[in-house]
Amino acid sequence: MKENKILSENIDLDTMVYQFDFSKNKGNSKFWSESEAELEEAFIKQLSSQGYQYASHIHNIDDMIENLRAQIEKLNNYKFTDNEWKRFQNEYLLREDETFVDKTEKIQKNYYYELKKDNGEYTNIFIIDKKNWTRNSFQVINQFKSKSGSDANRYDVTVLINGLPLVHIELKRRGVDLMQAFNQIARYKNESMSKDDKKIYDFVEMFVISNGTQTKYYSNTILDNAYNQIINEDDQKQKKGLNTFNFTSFWTDISNKHIEDLIDFTETFFQRKVLLNIICKYSVFNSNRKLLIMRPYQIAATEKILQKVDYAIKNPMDNMFKKKHAGGYIWHTTGSGKTLTSFKVATLLKDQPEIDKVLFVVDRRELDYQTIKEYEAFEKGAAQSNISTRKLIEQLNSNLDANKVIVTTIQKLNKLCQDKNYRENKEIFSKRTVIIFDECHRSQFGKFHKNITSKFKNAILFGFTGTPIFKDNANLGIDKQVNAGLIVNSDIPQTTEDIFGPQLHKYTIIDGIEDGNVLPFRVEYQGKFHSNEFPDKQIVSIDKDSALISPERITKISQFILENFNRLTKRTDDKSSLYDYYIQKTKGSNDEGSLVKVEIKGFNALLATKNIEMTQAYYKTLTNLQKDKGESKKLKIAIIYSYEENQGGRDYQTNFDEIDENYESIDNLNLTDKEFLRSAIDEYNKTFHTNWGIDSNRFQGYYKDVSLKMKNRELDLLIVVNMFLTGFDAKVLNTLFVDKFLSHHGLIQAFSRTNRILNDIKNFGNIVCFQNIKKQQDDALRIFGNDKDSQNIILLRPFNDYINGYTDESNHHHEGWNELIKQVLKIELTDFQSMTAQDEKKFISLFNKILKLRNILSSFEDFKKLTVISPYQFDNYKSYYIDLYQKYKKISDNETEKINKDVSFEIELLQQDDINIDYILNLIVENKDKSKQDIIDIVVKKIDSNINLKSKKSLIMDFINKQNISNEKPEVITMNFDINLREHYRNDIIELCERYKLNLQSTTRFLDTAIKFRNLSDEGLPFHELTRKTIADKYPSIRANAQNQSNVKKLKLEIFKALEEIYYKYSNDTREYY
């Protein structure tokens, strides 16, 4: 009773509030009529009332360093001598050679330093106390003035913990787009935060942005991805999706209700203990040296599990480790980051001496590999995997700390419990163990679970699932088994609650979509299932199983896939990139190679089929339909399958999900299926220069390599039966073609392969169905959406709603394409010459809506048929939109006006129809017989309406004016352009070197490398070496003269700006526009 009372009460957790009372602060919100300065003042007063000291005397770096010393001395109860303080800064705290990543590592891992005192003795100096939060000092400052940058910046509000700036807050007045605060912090980062003398703002772990009404938080890694790039071990660079604003987070209570108003947010998030927990306890500094700050639902789930385990430890008389259902389950939607949550749970439990072992159990070997890979990414050596049951036993017997967290498969664990050679190992089964299961809802799990719990008598079990089994969908599975003549074992638990106990926390697909953590789906049915619903779709639907595999049907669907692939995956013919992504090259069957940089545009797809026979039919047909295409035009297609218990497939699913497909059991395939797979893998080997096969080890290597190439979009289309439909995460996957029966959690799992967030271009997952699963879809969304309006949130609306507009359930009208285009066509092009600032803002807002809606509509087949606005007209308006963007960007950079604070642009959405140099050259060739002025007019219009060519306009115009194009062959025009380009490039470098007395060879090498890897940086050794002689010659006594130090910074900035101008002129990097 005591346990039930404590754990069932709706009490606040250590970090999360159970249910926030939104009514209590309604009357206190005075921010509506307040200026940004007044909002700032009210925020600081609220922090002061919560125990923060307002350090009003700190306005610059000297003030901050003086305060830092006092706070570190207070924390450590130690008084530095001046020499000791200087050494502490130079050797540890504020080393000149360190970046924000190094400082993040100090806070997260290396938070104390063994200082050699003046008397020769050593003492540990801490910069933060993670065990006793009350020993840390919390201060708040505002209007801190930076020294560096083209103009000194003033930062709104900063929270100091022990004198270090660990949280920075940027405020905007109500009504201003929150993106403006995000962009302003990114600009500060670019201009001054990492460039001040001490670079002390590199200690900021987390940023908070608010306009009073909405408030969000994010880590310093998210900020760095916004404008800069992260260096990996090979000193190459990675640029993420440009709109990293998508990865900022709302704060919530345990029920996932947003706490957005600044007053409410401050009351909860900025409680001193909560803030320190988020920074220290619920952050992960991973092996790639990136800081991941957990989202509130991840923290809530972690705390609920820790609460259960903590109670069991502190109340041994209740025998919680021996009770059935002492644990519980976490329902977090697929794609919401369950692996990070489970990792944090495991590592926090690892630190508890009362727990002997933590087991993380997956349901098949490929997820074992994937989980260990992800755990290793979070922290090297955090968990151990095992290739055999014997190895698992060794790890369970081991008392080494390194073997405390173990990742294994349920098959190995079941074998341990059942095999007579293992099951008498009483010491293993008596250890106090926490077992965490991940998505174990397949056909054998109920039986396996019973075997495991009968042996592990001293364990608490927890389950993580994105699609729990309830009585409704469990009974549906049972009914279908009974109707099929199967015997149902009533002793095997049927629901998730039967297996694990009560639901501890819930975060549904609706929560994920509303938070922007996963994407909604756009489902289209290709088939004449209901003529009144799908009147225009002509692909034949035949109900009989024998006809589903007919060559005519497979050919028609294959033609549809090939004809619509670019539309659905947002591919284009040109090669300019939306974002950069690392690709890992495998060096051997079990080895991962180095990270390299490539350009990609658009996404890729899965095709899920009914059975192996259908998989083979599609592969043969698609391959044959592409045989006459050039290699660059062919889709790269692969297949993968393994032995199924019922190779004929079946059109129902059990209460524990799909038919198992075990990729270790390739030997059980019949000879025909083996040979077909061998042949397909041979073709794969030819395409990717690999050496995989169908023997056990090489097939496992093939599986891993296919997984890798799907994640990095080297593969265009992967055809599967069941594999890859659960547990596979690839952000570049946006389309699932379905030619099989799916239902319940299997349907949601399969659909969810497409809905990982990446950038603004990927704003939903495409589902294209060739069989009628509409009823199953509706049932699944009803069950797992857990909301009566789930369909309207999880699925995109019909095409006509986006074209003609619609009114939603809240009686809010959403303008359609036709309405928006009519509005923009009312603006004459001559109007732009005399527009007021207010008119410009209205046009920008209108065109933003048009770009966002066009991005949705572009995936609908019927959109290309619309003629409301011609491409020529659209380019005209786009040209003026880009001009206004550059105008307001310049204002923002100079901060000479405030109007830009209310203006935001959807520049990334322009990227999907970039026109590159190759396109322009083709345009010149196509029109070479026209007059030179006509060619110039055509080309200029294209350049002006495409943002990435703005910096190259002078080069292109110079080439057209110099060349006698009409008399030249296409290949000669291209060759001459290349010669002209190289000549201009060299002349620009020579002029730069003469102006700043730089070495020509070194400068050329510096820029060649930057252009090759699409990264230009003024940080690190290459830029220092390039400018060292110039600096030394002009300012030989830098350290002795403070004015010289300032002049050196200005000169370095001037040189870098000149390099930057050449770089953007000749590279494909588009970041100068962001």
Short mmCIF file of C-alpha atoms in Angstrom, two decimals, residues 441-622:
data_model
loop_
_atom_site.label_atom_id
_atom_site.label_comp_id
_atom_site.label_asym_id
_atom_site.label_seq_id
_atom_site.Cartn_x
_atom_site.Cartn_y
_atom_site.Cartn_z
CA HIS A 441 6.23 -6.99 -29.27
CA ARG A 442 6.74 -9.66 -31.87
CA SER A 443 5.27 -13.10 -32.11
CA GLN A 444 7.55 -14.87 -29.60
CA PHE A 445 7.84 -12.16 -26.98
CA GLY A 446 5.07 -13.29 -24.65
CA LYS A 447 6.61 -16.77 -24.36
CA PHE A 448 10.15 -15.38 -24.03
CA HIS A 449 9.01 -12.96 -21.36
CA LYS A 450 7.52 -15.75 -19.29
CA ASN A 451 10.76 -17.74 -19.49
CA ILE A 452 12.90 -14.75 -18.51
CA THR A 453 10.79 -13.68 -15.53
CA SER A 454 10.69 -17.24 -14.21
CA LYS A 455 14.50 -17.19 -13.91
CA PHE A 456 15.39 -13.59 -13.07
CA LYS A 457 13.76 -13.59 -9.65
CA ASN A 458 15.49 -10.41 -8.44
CA ALA A 459 14.76 -8.05 -11.33
CA ILE A 460 12.56 -5.08 -12.16
CA LEU A 461 11.37 -4.91 -15.77
CA PHE A 462 10.67 -1.79 -17.84
CA GLY A 463 9.50 -1.58 -21.43
CA PHE A 464 9.97 1.13 -24.05
CA THR A 465 7.54 1.13 -26.98
CA GLY A 466 6.22 3.50 -29.59
CA THR A 467 3.20 1.27 -30.23
CA PRO A 468 1.91 -0.44 -27.08
CA ILE A 469 -0.50 -3.35 -27.15
CA PHE A 470 -3.87 -2.48 -25.60
CA LYS A 471 -6.87 -4.73 -25.08
CA ASP A 472 -8.45 -3.44 -28.29
CA ASN A 473 -5.62 -4.26 -30.65
CA ALA A 474 -4.56 -7.35 -28.67
CA ASN A 475 -8.05 -8.85 -29.04
CA LEU A 476 -8.14 -7.98 -32.72
CA GLY A 477 -4.97 -10.04 -33.20
CA ILE A 478 -6.34 -12.92 -31.14
CA ASP A 479 -9.64 -12.94 -33.06
CA LYS A 480 -7.78 -13.20 -36.35
CA GLN A 481 -5.64 -16.05 -35.07
CA VAL A 482 -8.73 -17.92 -33.88
CA ASN A 483 -10.52 -17.30 -37.19
CA ALA A 484 -7.46 -18.68 -38.96
CA GLY A 485 -7.73 -21.89 -36.94
CA LEU A 486 -4.73 -21.19 -34.70
CA ILE A 487 -4.61 -22.10 -31.01
CA VAL A 488 -4.06 -19.14 -28.70
CA ASN A 489 -2.13 -19.74 -25.48
CA SER A 490 -4.07 -17.86 -22.81
CA ASP A 491 -1.15 -18.10 -20.36
CA ILE A 492 0.93 -15.73 -22.46
CA PRO A 493 0.33 -12.07 -21.56
CA GLN A 494 -1.39 -10.15 -24.34
CA THR A 495 -1.02 -6.44 -23.55
CA THR A 496 1.94 -4.24 -22.71
CA GLU A 497 0.50 -3.63 -19.24
CA ASP A 498 0.13 -7.40 -18.70
CA ILE A 499 3.83 -7.77 -19.41
CA PHE A 500 5.44 -4.80 -17.69
CA GLY A 501 2.93 -3.20 -15.39
CA PRO A 502 1.46 0.32 -15.49
CA GLN A 503 2.16 3.01 -18.03
CA LEU A 504 4.72 5.38 -16.49
CA HIS A 505 4.81 8.07 -19.16
CA LYS A 506 3.20 8.75 -22.51
CA TYR A 507 4.36 10.79 -25.50
CA THR A 508 2.21 9.94 -28.52
CA ILE A 509 2.71 10.60 -32.21
CA ILE A 510 0.35 13.57 -31.84
CA ASP A 511 2.58 15.04 -29.13
CA GLY A 512 5.60 14.51 -31.36
CA ILE A 513 4.00 16.17 -34.39
CA GLU A 514 2.68 19.13 -32.39
CA ASP A 515 6.15 19.66 -30.88
CA GLY A 516 7.84 19.35 -34.25
CA ASN A 517 9.89 16.35 -33.09
CA VAL A 518 8.44 14.02 -35.74
CA LEU A 519 6.63 14.75 -39.00
CA PRO A 520 3.05 14.07 -40.10
CA PHE A 521 2.27 11.76 -43.03
CA ARG A 522 0.84 12.37 -46.47
CA VAL A 523 -0.92 9.18 -47.58
CA GLU A 524 -2.00 8.59 -51.16
CA TYR A 525 -3.76 5.47 -52.43
CA GLN A 526 -2.99 4.27 -55.91
CA GLY A 527 -5.75 1.79 -56.77
CA LYS A 528 -9.46 1.55 -57.63
CA PHE A 529 -10.61 0.41 -54.20
CA HIS A 530 -13.45 2.88 -53.76
CA SER A 531 -14.29 4.64 -56.98
CA ASN A 532 -15.99 7.47 -55.16
CA GLU A 533 -12.85 8.15 -53.10
CA PHE A 534 -10.19 7.64 -55.75
CA PRO A 535 -11.83 8.45 -59.09
CA ASP A 536 -8.65 9.40 -60.97
CA LYS A 537 -6.38 6.53 -60.01
CA GLN A 538 -6.08 3.89 -62.73
CA ILE A 539 -3.65 1.34 -61.31
CA VAL A 540 -5.66 -1.84 -61.16
CA SER A 541 -6.51 -3.43 -57.81
CA ILE A 542 -7.12 -7.16 -57.76
CA ASP A 543 -8.22 -8.83 -54.56
CA LYS A 544 -6.99 -12.33 -55.26
CA ASP A 545 -3.52 -13.14 -53.92
CA SER A 546 -2.55 -14.92 -57.13
CA ALA A 547 -3.18 -11.77 -59.15
CA LEU A 548 -1.25 -9.40 -56.86
CA ILE A 549 1.96 -10.77 -58.33
CA SER A 550 0.79 -10.55 -61.97
CA PRO A 551 3.42 -9.03 -64.33
CA GLU A 552 0.89 -6.47 -65.61
CA ARG A 553 0.14 -5.15 -62.12
CA ILE A 554 3.81 -5.14 -61.00
CA THR A 555 4.82 -3.36 -64.22
CA LYS A 556 2.18 -0.63 -63.83
CA ILE A 557 3.15 0.03 -60.23
CA SER A 558 6.85 -0.02 -61.12
CA GLN A 559 6.23 2.54 -63.88
CA PHE A 560 4.37 4.71 -61.40
CA ILE A 561 7.28 4.52 -58.94
CA LEU A 562 9.85 5.48 -61.56
CA GLU A 563 7.72 8.27 -63.03
CA ASN A 564 6.89 9.80 -59.64
CA PHE A 565 10.08 9.09 -57.71
CA ASN A 566 11.62 12.56 -58.16
CA ARG A 567 8.36 14.28 -57.23
CA LEU A 568 7.90 12.26 -54.06
CA THR A 569 11.52 12.36 -52.92
CA LYS A 570 11.99 16.00 -53.97
CA ARG A 571 14.82 15.26 -56.38
CA THR A 572 15.78 17.61 -59.21
CA ASP A 573 18.06 17.23 -62.20
CA ASP A 574 20.66 19.74 -61.01
CA LYS A 575 23.28 18.81 -58.46
CA SER A 576 23.33 21.77 -56.08
CA SER A 577 22.86 20.73 -52.47
CA LEU A 578 20.32 21.40 -49.82
CA TYR A 579 22.53 20.24 -47.02
CA ASP A 580 25.74 18.36 -46.50
CA TYR A 581 25.90 15.00 -44.82
CA TYR A 582 28.71 12.68 -43.84
CA ILE A 583 28.88 9.32 -45.54
CA GLN A 584 30.70 6.44 -43.87
CA LYS A 585 32.54 4.09 -46.17
CA THR A 586 32.88 0.52 -44.95
CA LYS A 587 36.38 -0.83 -45.30
CA GLY A 588 35.53 -4.44 -44.48
CA SER A 589 32.69 -6.68 -43.47
CA ASN A 590 32.56 -5.41 -39.90
CA ASP A 591 34.52 -2.16 -40.14
CA GLU A 592 33.28 1.38 -40.53
CA GLY A 593 35.50 3.75 -42.42
CA SER A 594 36.15 7.44 -42.18
CA LEU A 595 33.63 10.22 -42.63
CA VAL A 596 33.70 12.05 -45.93
CA LYS A 597 31.70 14.95 -47.27
CA VAL A 598 29.27 14.76 -50.19
CA GLU A 599 26.52 16.87 -51.67
CA ILE A 600 23.02 15.44 -51.76
CA LYS A 601 19.65 16.76 -52.72
CA GLY A 602 16.30 15.22 -51.96
CA PHE A 603 15.53 11.98 -50.18
CA ASN A 604 15.18 8.22 -50.72
CA ALA A 605 12.52 5.52 -50.34
CA LEU A 606 11.54 2.06 -49.15
CA LEU A 607 9.22 -0.34 -51.01
CA ALA A 608 7.51 -2.78 -48.62
CA THR A 609 6.12 -5.92 -50.29
CA LYS A 610 3.89 -8.81 -49.29
CA ASN A 611 6.49 -11.57 -49.58
CA ILE A 612 9.78 -12.63 -51.12
CA GLU A 613 8.19 -13.53 -54.47
CA MET A 614 6.79 -10.02 -54.82
CA THR A 615 10.12 -8.47 -53.76
CA GLN A 616 11.84 -10.38 -56.55
CA ALA A 617 9.20 -9.38 -59.09
CA TYR A 618 9.60 -5.70 -58.31
CA TYR A 619 13.38 -5.87 -58.42
CA LYS A 620 13.38 -7.56 -61.83
CA THR A 621 10.75 -5.21 -63.26
CA LEU A 622 12.29 -1.98 -61.98
#
